């Protein structure tokens, strides 16, 4: 990669797209049909993509069926654990997750311009975990999909299947079901606002608004922020 960090250096949007745009960059961590739980490592130098581990140190896999979507993150975003929803849930301390419902697997580590079409808000073990939903601009159906209604028309049942997967994917590992904050997904524009809020939290994380390292959540203590575009 020509970027020194997947998280801090890859721009949130392709060149020429302003903050009102529904187009964002997606960094693919887990290509469609792959079960190894790969993710950008917030603590490792250069925030490399590595396989997540279980509590006992063993490599982590999805065991609740094969993912039927591409899974990744939106660079230059962060779900702040100190930012509480009205229900009292803090952010999950990760970059924003983004799910792409196109027809082809995207390559791990690829950067794909993607149109936001909506989002779901997962409550995962008491933390807010937004799932931004998009369609890659390179997908053959991209010209027809601008909303989750469009997605359901072109790919019937995908939204409900994804809701089921979000709620239940940990049950095969003996954990309780997750909950959705609402069964009604956010619209594309509402999801864009979530992205913008989490981009501003990332700006604070990296000190771009004058936030000091010491004033951040203690949960960020081990983050690798030494990237030139962060605190490097």
Coordinates of C-alpha atoms in Angstrom, one line a residue, residues 5-229:
X5 CA -2.0 3.7 7.7
X6 CA -5.2 2.2 6.4
X7 CA -7.0 4.1 9.2
X8 CA -5.4 7.6 9.2
X9 CA -3.9 8.1 5.8
X10 CA -6.5 6.8 3.4
X11 CA -8.9 9.7 2.7
X12 CA -12.5 9.3 3.9
X13 CA -13.7 10.2 0.4
X14 CA -12.3 10.0 -3.1
X15 CA -10.8 13.2 -4.5
X16 CA -13.4 15.8 -5.4
X17 CA -16.2 14.5 -3.1
X18 CA -17.3 17.0 -0.4
X19 CA -18.6 16.2 3.1
X20 CA -22.2 16.4 1.8
X21 CA -21.4 13.6 -0.6
X22 CA -22.8 10.1 -0.2
X23 CA -19.6 8.6 -1.8
X24 CA -17.0 7.3 0.7
X25 CA -13.9 5.2 0.5
X26 CA -14.2 1.6 1.8
X27 CA -11.2 -0.3 2.9
X28 CA -12.1 -4.0 2.5
X29 CA -11.0 -6.1 5.5
X30 CA -13.1 -9.3 4.9
X31 CA -14.0 -10.1 1.2
X32 CA -17.4 -11.6 0.5
X33 CA -17.6 -15.4 1.3
X34 CA -14.5 -15.3 3.6
X35 CA -14.9 -16.4 7.2
X36 CA -11.6 -15.3 8.7
X37 CA -12.3 -12.2 10.9
X38 CA -9.8 -9.8 9.5
X39 CA -9.6 -6.2 10.7
X40 CA -7.4 -3.0 10.7
X41 CA -5.3 -3.3 13.9
X42 CA -5.7 0.0 15.8
X43 CA -2.6 -0.7 17.9
X44 CA -0.1 -2.1 15.4
X45 CA 2.3 0.2 13.6
X46 CA 0.8 1.4 10.3
X47 CA -2.6 -0.1 11.4
X48 CA -2.1 -3.2 9.3
X49 CA -4.9 -5.6 8.5
X50 CA -4.6 -8.7 10.7
X51 CA -6.8 -11.6 11.8
X52 CA -8.7 -10.9 15.0
X53 CA -8.1 -13.2 17.9
X54 CA -10.4 -14.8 20.5
X55 CA -9.8 -14.2 24.2
X56 CA -7.5 -17.3 24.3
X57 CA -5.4 -16.0 21.5
X58 CA -6.7 -18.3 18.8
X59 CA -7.5 -16.8 15.4
X60 CA -11.1 -15.7 15.1
X61 CA -13.5 -16.9 12.4
X62 CA -17.2 -16.2 11.7
X63 CA -19.0 -19.4 12.5
X64 CA -22.6 -18.2 11.7
X65 CA -22.7 -19.1 8.0
X66 CA -20.6 -17.5 5.3
X67 CA -20.8 -13.7 5.0
X68 CA -22.7 -12.8 1.8
X69 CA -21.3 -9.2 1.7
X70 CA -18.0 -7.4 1.7
X71 CA -17.0 -6.1 5.1
X72 CA -14.7 -3.2 5.8
X73 CA -14.1 0.1 7.5
X74 CA -14.4 3.8 6.6
X75 CA -11.0 5.5 7.0
X76 CA -10.7 8.6 9.2
X77 CA -13.7 7.7 11.4
X78 CA -13.9 6.5 15.0
X79 CA -16.8 5.5 17.2
X80 CA -15.9 7.3 20.5
X81 CA -16.6 5.3 23.6
X82 CA -17.1 8.5 25.6
X83 CA -19.9 9.6 23.2
X84 CA -23.2 8.2 24.7
X85 CA -26.5 7.7 22.8
X86 CA -29.7 8.7 24.6
X87 CA -30.0 5.0 25.6
X88 CA -26.6 5.3 27.3
X89 CA -24.5 3.2 24.9
X90 CA -20.9 4.4 24.1
X91 CA -19.2 3.9 20.7
X92 CA -17.4 0.6 20.2
X93 CA -13.9 2.4 19.9
X94 CA -13.4 1.2 16.3
X95 CA -13.5 2.9 12.9
X96 CA -17.0 2.8 11.4
X97 CA -17.9 -0.5 9.8
X98 CA -19.1 -0.5 6.2
X99 CA -20.9 -3.4 4.5
X100 CA -21.0 -3.6 0.6
X101 CA -23.7 -5.6 -1.1
X102 CA -22.4 -5.8 -4.6
X103 CA -22.1 -9.0 -6.7
X104 CA -18.3 -9.5 -6.5
X105 CA -15.8 -10.1 -3.7
X106 CA -13.6 -7.0 -3.1
X107 CA -9.9 -7.7 -2.5
X108 CA -8.6 -7.4 1.1
X109 CA -6.8 -4.1 1.5
X110 CA -8.5 -2.6 -1.6
X111 CA -9.9 1.0 -1.5
X112 CA -13.3 1.1 -3.2
X113 CA -15.4 4.2 -3.8
X114 CA -18.8 3.3 -2.4
X115 CA -22.2 5.0 -2.3
X116 CA -23.9 5.1 1.1
X117 CA -27.5 3.7 0.8
X118 CA -28.4 3.5 4.6
X119 CA -27.3 2.0 7.9
X120 CA -28.3 -0.1 10.8
X121 CA -27.3 0.6 14.5
X122 CA -26.3 -2.5 16.3
X123 CA -26.0 -2.7 20.1
X124 CA -23.2 -5.2 20.5
X125 CA -22.4 -6.2 24.1
X126 CA -23.7 -2.8 25.3
X127 CA -21.8 -0.7 22.7
X128 CA -23.0 1.2 19.7
X129 CA -21.7 -0.3 16.5
X130 CA -23.0 1.4 13.3
X131 CA -23.1 -0.7 10.1
X132 CA -23.0 1.7 7.2
X133 CA -24.4 0.0 4.1
X134 CA -23.1 0.8 0.6
X135 CA -22.9 -0.3 -3.0
X136 CA -19.5 -0.1 -4.8
X137 CA -19.6 2.4 -7.7
X138 CA -17.9 -0.3 -9.8
X139 CA -20.8 -2.7 -9.2
X140 CA -23.0 -3.5 -12.3
X141 CA -26.1 -2.5 -10.3
X142 CA -24.7 0.7 -8.8
X143 CA -26.6 2.9 -11.2
X144 CA -29.9 1.4 -9.9
X145 CA -29.2 1.3 -6.1
X146 CA -29.4 4.6 -4.1
X147 CA -31.4 3.4 -1.1
X148 CA -32.1 0.2 0.9
X149 CA -35.5 0.0 -0.9
X150 CA -33.6 -0.1 -4.2
X151 CA -31.3 -2.8 -2.7
X152 CA -34.4 -4.9 -1.7
X153 CA -35.9 -4.5 -5.2
X154 CA -32.7 -5.5 -7.0
X155 CA -31.6 -8.1 -4.4
X156 CA -34.8 -9.2 -2.6
X157 CA -34.4 -10.3 1.0
X158 CA -30.8 -8.9 1.5
X159 CA -31.7 -6.3 4.1
X160 CA -33.7 -8.8 6.3
X161 CA -31.0 -11.4 5.9
X162 CA -28.4 -8.9 7.1
X163 CA -30.5 -7.9 10.1
X164 CA -30.8 -11.6 11.1
X165 CA -27.0 -12.0 10.6
X166 CA -26.2 -9.0 12.7
X167 CA -28.4 -10.1 15.6
X168 CA -27.4 -13.7 15.5
X169 CA -23.8 -14.1 14.2
X170 CA -22.3 -14.5 17.7
X171 CA -24.9 -17.1 18.9
X172 CA -22.9 -19.8 17.2
X173 CA -20.0 -19.0 19.5
X174 CA -22.3 -19.4 22.6
X175 CA -23.0 -15.6 23.1
X176 CA -26.4 -14.0 23.4
X177 CA -28.1 -12.3 20.5
X178 CA -27.3 -8.7 19.7
X179 CA -30.0 -6.1 19.4
X180 CA -30.7 -3.4 16.9
X181 CA -31.3 0.1 18.3
X182 CA -34.2 0.2 15.7
X183 CA -35.6 -2.3 13.3
X184 CA -36.0 0.7 10.8
X185 CA -32.7 1.4 9.0
X186 CA -31.4 4.9 8.6
X187 CA -31.8 6.5 5.2
X188 CA -28.8 7.3 3.1
X189 CA -28.7 10.9 4.2
X190 CA -29.1 9.9 7.9
X191 CA -26.3 7.4 7.5
X192 CA -24.1 10.2 5.9
X193 CA -24.7 12.3 9.1
X194 CA -23.4 9.3 11.2
X195 CA -20.3 9.1 9.0
X196 CA -19.7 12.9 9.4
X197 CA -20.1 12.7 13.2
X198 CA -17.6 9.9 13.4
X199 CA -15.2 11.7 11.1
X200 CA -15.3 14.6 13.5
X201 CA -14.6 12.2 16.4
X202 CA -11.6 10.9 14.5
X203 CA -10.4 14.5 14.0
X204 CA -10.4 14.8 17.8
X205 CA -8.6 11.5 18.2
X206 CA -5.8 12.8 15.9
X207 CA -5.8 16.2 17.6
X208 CA -6.8 18.1 14.5
X209 CA -9.3 20.2 16.5
X210 CA -6.7 20.8 19.3
X211 CA -7.8 17.9 21.5
X212 CA -4.9 16.8 23.6
X213 CA -3.9 13.1 23.8
X214 CA -4.3 13.1 27.6
X215 CA -8.0 14.1 27.3
X216 CA -9.0 11.2 25.2
X217 CA -10.6 8.0 26.5
X218 CA -8.2 5.7 28.3
X219 CA -9.4 3.0 25.9
X220 CA -7.3 4.8 23.2
X221 CA -4.0 4.5 25.2
X222 CA -2.5 1.8 23.0
X223 CA -3.7 3.1 19.6
X224 CA -1.1 3.7 16.9
X225 CA -1.6 7.3 16.1
X226 CA 2.0 8.1 14.9
X227 CA 0.9 8.4 11.3
X228 CA 1.8 11.7 9.6
X229 CA -1.9 12.6 9.1

